XYZ file of C-alpha atoms in Angstrom:
261
model
C 10.951 85.710 0.412
C 12.532 82.953 -1.644
C 14.608 80.415 0.291
C 16.808 78.081 -1.713
C 19.623 77.520 0.784
C 17.791 77.444 4.124
C 15.756 74.179 3.728
C 18.748 71.998 2.750
C 20.839 73.594 5.524
C 18.174 72.601 8.061
C 18.006 69.049 6.719
C 21.798 68.783 6.885
C 21.850 70.047 10.475
C 19.134 67.621 11.561
C 21.058 64.742 9.989
C 24.183 65.881 11.825
C 22.330 66.093 15.150
C 21.078 62.542 14.609
C 24.551 61.297 13.712
C 25.858 62.840 16.927
C 23.184 61.011 18.908
C 21.899 64.238 20.395
C 18.728 64.289 22.457
C 16.986 67.543 21.570
C 13.981 68.574 23.645
C 11.797 71.482 22.544
C 9.119 72.713 24.942
C 6.649 75.552 24.456
C 6.844 75.516 20.643
C 3.092 76.190 20.582
C 3.943 79.756 21.641
C 5.394 80.496 18.196
C 2.744 81.779 15.758
C 2.384 79.903 12.490
C 2.188 83.183 10.607
C 2.998 86.846 11.185
C 6.054 88.608 12.505
C 7.613 87.960 15.911
C 10.984 88.719 17.480
C 12.605 85.686 19.081
C 14.991 86.625 21.902
C 17.610 84.021 22.884
C 20.143 83.627 25.677
C 23.730 83.269 24.432
C 25.996 80.576 25.884
C 27.820 79.154 22.864
C 28.940 79.659 19.292
C 26.343 77.229 17.886
C 23.329 78.838 19.578
C 21.919 80.202 16.328
C 21.957 76.710 14.772
C 19.823 75.228 17.548
C 17.829 78.413 18.047
C 16.344 78.023 14.599
C 14.978 74.599 15.566
C 12.547 76.245 17.977
C 10.444 77.485 15.064
C 10.376 74.228 13.112
C 7.314 72.765 14.910
C 5.372 75.921 13.904
C 4.891 74.756 10.328
C 8.618 74.731 9.552
C 9.034 78.486 9.983
C 12.462 80.018 9.411
C 14.273 82.466 11.684
C 16.304 85.394 10.309
C 19.070 85.952 12.836
C 20.757 89.247 13.580
C 24.527 88.638 13.586
C 27.645 90.785 13.709
C 28.726 92.269 10.393
C 32.114 90.519 10.515
C 30.413 87.160 9.879
C 28.981 88.532 6.623
C 32.434 89.778 5.587
C 33.847 86.241 5.652
C 34.518 84.903 2.113
C 32.692 81.627 2.835
C 30.317 82.426 5.689
C 29.182 85.727 4.218
C 27.474 84.370 1.081
C 25.799 81.640 3.139
C 24.487 84.125 5.713
C 23.111 86.359 2.983
C 21.470 83.427 1.206
C 19.692 82.578 4.471
C 18.476 86.195 4.649
C 20.035 86.833 8.043
C 20.587 90.430 9.157
C 24.084 91.994 9.500
C 24.684 94.156 12.564
C 27.335 96.868 12.543
C 28.086 97.481 16.221
C 29.451 100.893 15.356
C 26.237 101.943 13.636
C 23.192 99.814 14.392
C 20.548 102.054 12.817
C 20.518 100.212 9.487
C 20.189 96.785 11.117
C 17.448 98.127 13.415
C 15.351 99.208 10.430
C 16.237 96.042 8.509
C 14.848 93.924 11.369
C 11.721 96.077 11.712
C 11.089 95.765 7.977
C 11.394 91.969 8.105
C 9.041 91.787 11.085
C 6.431 93.957 9.404
C 6.598 91.609 6.420
C 5.679 88.704 8.701
C 9.117 87.185 9.283
C 10.536 85.663 12.459
C 13.678 87.540 13.516
C 16.142 86.104 16.018
C 18.239 88.253 18.335
C 20.625 87.744 21.261
C 19.920 90.642 23.681
C 23.185 89.982 25.545
C 25.053 90.675 22.275
C 27.964 88.396 23.238
C 28.372 84.941 24.797
C 27.947 84.768 28.568
C 30.938 83.196 30.259
C 28.814 82.986 33.428
C 26.342 80.688 31.614
C 23.522 82.854 32.898
C 21.972 86.030 31.546
C 24.181 89.082 31.349
C 22.786 92.594 31.073
C 20.529 93.000 28.023
C 20.843 95.634 25.331
C 17.400 97.186 24.857
C 17.450 96.857 21.074
C 15.251 93.752 21.167
C 12.310 95.374 22.935
C 12.666 98.573 20.890
C 12.662 96.670 17.586
C 9.603 94.646 18.572
C 7.701 97.708 19.821
C 8.490 99.661 16.650
C 7.317 96.782 14.457
C 4.261 96.138 16.626
C 5.057 92.444 17.113
C 5.521 90.230 20.189
C 8.827 89.191 21.706
C 9.057 85.433 22.157
C 11.661 84.495 24.806
C 13.712 81.370 24.077
C 16.225 79.689 26.363
C 18.891 77.259 25.154
C 20.804 74.867 27.393
C 23.474 72.331 26.506
C 24.840 74.139 23.465
C 27.730 75.483 25.542
C 29.035 71.919 25.892
C 29.999 71.864 22.214
C 31.621 75.203 21.553
C 31.946 78.246 23.787
C 34.507 80.719 25.088
C 37.570 79.553 27.057
C 36.898 75.829 26.523
C 37.879 73.304 23.841
C 35.361 72.145 21.247
C 33.538 68.947 22.155
C 31.276 67.285 19.608
C 31.171 63.858 21.223
C 27.939 61.922 20.893
C 24.954 61.859 23.233
C 24.625 65.445 24.385
C 21.231 66.664 25.579
C 20.007 70.013 24.245
C 16.957 71.707 25.762
C 15.159 74.514 23.936
C 12.421 76.215 25.944
C 10.048 78.694 24.280
C 8.153 81.106 26.530
C 4.853 82.885 26.068
C 4.831 85.950 23.771
C 5.394 89.328 25.436
C 3.964 92.547 24.014
C 5.742 95.839 24.666
C 4.406 99.268 23.705
C 7.765 101.030 23.686
C 6.844 103.671 26.271
C 9.610 102.548 28.654
C 12.283 100.487 26.926
C 14.300 100.049 30.115
C 11.324 98.643 32.021
C 10.426 96.389 29.078
C 14.017 95.197 28.919
C 14.038 94.407 32.634
C 10.829 92.398 32.281
C 12.238 90.374 29.386
C 15.380 89.695 31.413
C 13.318 88.597 34.424
C 11.172 86.226 32.374
C 14.149 84.642 30.633
C 16.042 84.264 33.929
C 13.120 82.297 35.359
C 12.968 80.169 32.225
C 16.700 79.446 32.392
C 16.465 78.436 36.051
C 13.636 76.022 35.176
C 15.605 74.481 32.323
C 18.736 74.037 34.444
C 16.698 72.459 37.247
C 15.137 69.996 34.803
C 18.339 69.066 32.972
C 19.584 65.467 33.512
C 21.532 65.539 36.783
C 24.083 63.026 35.523
C 25.038 65.462 32.760
C 25.663 68.467 34.983
C 27.140 67.381 38.331
C 27.903 70.069 40.938
C 31.008 72.041 40.051
C 30.648 71.533 36.290
C 32.344 74.342 34.363
C 29.235 74.831 32.205
C 26.922 75.348 35.199
C 26.375 78.863 36.663
C 28.044 79.557 40.008
C 24.604 80.459 41.357
C 23.552 76.870 40.685
C 26.626 75.340 42.311
C 28.660 75.185 39.119
C 32.189 76.175 38.217
C 31.367 78.913 35.711
C 32.575 82.420 36.619
C 30.167 84.663 38.486
C 28.552 87.430 36.464
C 30.956 89.896 38.089
C 34.059 87.861 37.256
C 32.743 87.161 33.752
C 32.353 90.911 33.204
C 35.987 91.406 34.236
C 37.075 88.672 31.812
C 35.059 90.282 29.009
C 36.752 93.615 29.723
C 40.172 91.969 29.713
C 39.385 90.292 26.391
C 38.252 93.607 24.910
C 41.447 95.345 26.013
C 43.576 92.540 24.576
C 41.699 92.687 21.279
C 42.237 96.447 21.124
C 45.954 95.990 21.896
C 46.343 93.463 19.054
C 44.619 95.832 16.636
C 47.024 98.621 17.552
C 50.007 96.312 17.082
C 48.650 95.114 13.733
C 48.185 98.681 12.478
C 51.680 99.604 13.680
C 53.167 96.570 11.898
C 51.416 97.536 8.643
C 52.628 101.123 8.923
C 56.182 99.880 9.534
C 56.071 97.734 6.375
C 55.063 100.740 4.277
C 58.171 102.664 5.328
């Protein structure tokens, strides 16, 4: 697969990280194979997760990750062409069959594919319920799932909070050992992936600089003494957001219909 855009994008991002004085720690990168397909499963706490998630594969001979992202991003007049040039994979949430097979095809060709099993950003800053697409894709392609946990990315850009790109932020990227699933019980496989990534996230949070996440911090899970919503409250907020989005769509359609009269 020919990559013209991806290498300069990575170089630009690394230069930006340096300019921002960010301290990026990557642990467990040896768990990423230097060749062959693998599905990289990430937690989702901020809008820039995919940017930092790709860094996890760089120590493995500069490998590139093809991320699965919602179709709307590819429909954007500017973002769409860039996403396609990076060979990322569009996901239509109304019909995911095409993206499923697209990901399997990439994996069988030896690519690294990145996926966020939670599908949307976690307001709780800990793992929400997983969709089982990740384990099913990996099992179908016959490749391992490599769990990856990100921490610190939520400080820059996430839901319900203003953007903050001030200098000196610490980003931790932890790569876990590969997991092989045979596809016989997708729900059990999904639960195991969730368990492993929860343990990884707890380890990363525990090892994060204490002066950067004091008790009560909005970006810290309630379970860890932080001010983030509990998983239950976060689910309620997600539902409220979904209802509001649906309401705006109805109003927009009604306004268009009124103009046509």
